[in-house]
Amino acid sequence: MTTTWKFNSFQRYFSKILFMEALEKLGRYSLLLYRSLRSLYEFNTYKKNLINELLKIGYESVPIVLLTGIFTGAVMTIQTAYQLDSAFISKSFIGSITAESLLIELAAVITSLVLAGKVGARIATELGTMRVSEQIDALESMGFNSVSFLVLPRVLAGLIMFPMLYVFASISGILGGLAAGYLSGAVTPAEYVEGARALFYPWDVTFGLLKAFVFGYVITSISCFKGYYASGGAEGVGNSTTQATVLSCIYVLLADFVLAAVFL
Amino acid sequence: MIEIRNLKKSFGSNLVWEDVSFSIEQGETVAIIGRSGCGKSVLVKHLNALMYPDSGEVIIDGRNVFDLEYISLRKMRQRFGVLFQGSALFDSLNTFENIAFPLRYFTELNEEEISDKVMEALELVNLAGTSEKSPAELSGGMRRRVALARATILQPDFLIYDEPTSGLDPKTSEEINQLIISMAKNLNITSIVVTHDIHSVLKIATKVAFLEDQGLHWYGTVEELRDSDNEELMSFVSASEYQIRN
Ligand SMILES: Nc1ncnc2c1ncn2[C@@H]1O[C@H](COP(=O)(O)OP(=O)(O)OP(=O)(O)O)[C@@H](O)[C@H]1O
Ligand SMILES: [Mg+2]
């Protein structure tokens, strides 16, 4: 009797703490983004960092995004060809499926998962190191708005660059698929293109761009949040970097699901 | 003048200190002493509201800094220069850019004027040849001095030094002490110096605040410190292996 009671109160106590902690984190996250949104007008503060971040998130990610796209498209084509290996189905269907899957899902999600590691980890480490070595305190103590200086340009750059990277990933994916189909003999380029064009809906691209936009926001905002509030020296920075990448991936997948449920 | 009233701060269940009250007059140099972990760094971070207390006030020019709107708070913070315990140089910028940083954003100076000012500041801290070096290439003492140059470049009214000499050799410590004294004298800066080093305290400070037992244990002038028979204070002082009475 007593043990059950004890267990219950323990459990209640524990879930209360977890719940409060989650709420507190959500509160701090929202506040951080509210603060960065409110400093949108301080363009001179973050101009330089914005350009820098556009280059880092965008330009420097192009190789890995192209690579991811090419392989995703190639694998899609070969696997689709394997699955549709039947005399009754037109080969051009391979092109349709590859292109549509890339545009609607893979180009956005797979590149975002890759970039969660690359971009997210970098942002969390940078801000985390600045936090624990008191550089953020130094900015604030000079009268700087550290949020508009550090967080805002990173999130903005993510919002701008992820849709562009999505375009790169889509194009390289479709071309990768075409090349793989041609090289493996699964489908001729003409059939592939014909299939891709037959089932092309502009809405797919709009939806893909929207996804990339949302994922860009998710990854940069979570990584900024984790880095900005890092604590506890080198180990703390390591922890927040890990959390930033893991949480980014989880929330990208979650957002993907929500978007699909809402828009499709 | 800075007036600290009934300040209390805790992190979760860990009470750092409570009921801390004292005031710092214009032009004074106040040393904050106390053992490691007693909350000296936390205390000075309240002066310009880098941290917020559980309760209490810090009054500067009649206004409680914790009540200030963010915009006016930032104005107020610009009156402070802070030398952080770990220097806190921006490691993406070289020495020159670190010192030029506040000038670029908060003044209308042109490149040439900025360059002149930065070079002058570097000379003042005896680091004339290092303007192109990145913080990673500097020694701890050099970083400390660059940070000092950066903290003073906008000619603040108040300067906070968090352990400016710890971990440095006696000669470099002495140089930094001299810099602190000359800043206070020449620029009429009000200084708040966190330190473990009683030797420095006696050299540079006019007043001393001693944190102990989760509160402000003792506050007085350096002369009063020399004559004090407060037990905890004396045991702290003698633990620093310095005989102040002879
Ligand atoms: N951001 C923080 N979060 C939680 N606890 C903190 C934080 N900063 C400081 N503390 C705690 O507050 C207490 C005082 O820390 P503080 O850094 O002010 O000590 P200190 O007097 O400056 O010590 P030292 O001389 O070693 O620098 C310590 O117990 C520390 O663990
Ligand atoms: Mg300290």
XYZ file of C-alpha atoms in Angstrom, chain B residues 95 121-131 138 141-143 145-146:
18
model
C 43.864 41.861 -31.927
C 45.432 51.795 -26.947
C 47.804 48.975 -27.888
C 50.756 51.138 -26.998
C 49.220 51.932 -23.635
C 49.144 48.222 -22.791
C 52.613 47.605 -24.274
C 51.461 45.463 -27.161
C 52.360 47.657 -30.101
C 53.557 44.857 -32.412
C 50.682 42.421 -32.052
C 47.819 44.031 -33.922
C 48.670 35.415 -27.717
C 48.849 37.880 -20.095
C 48.805 39.426 -23.551
C 45.170 38.456 -24.002
C 46.001 43.285 -21.863
C 44.216 43.261 -25.214
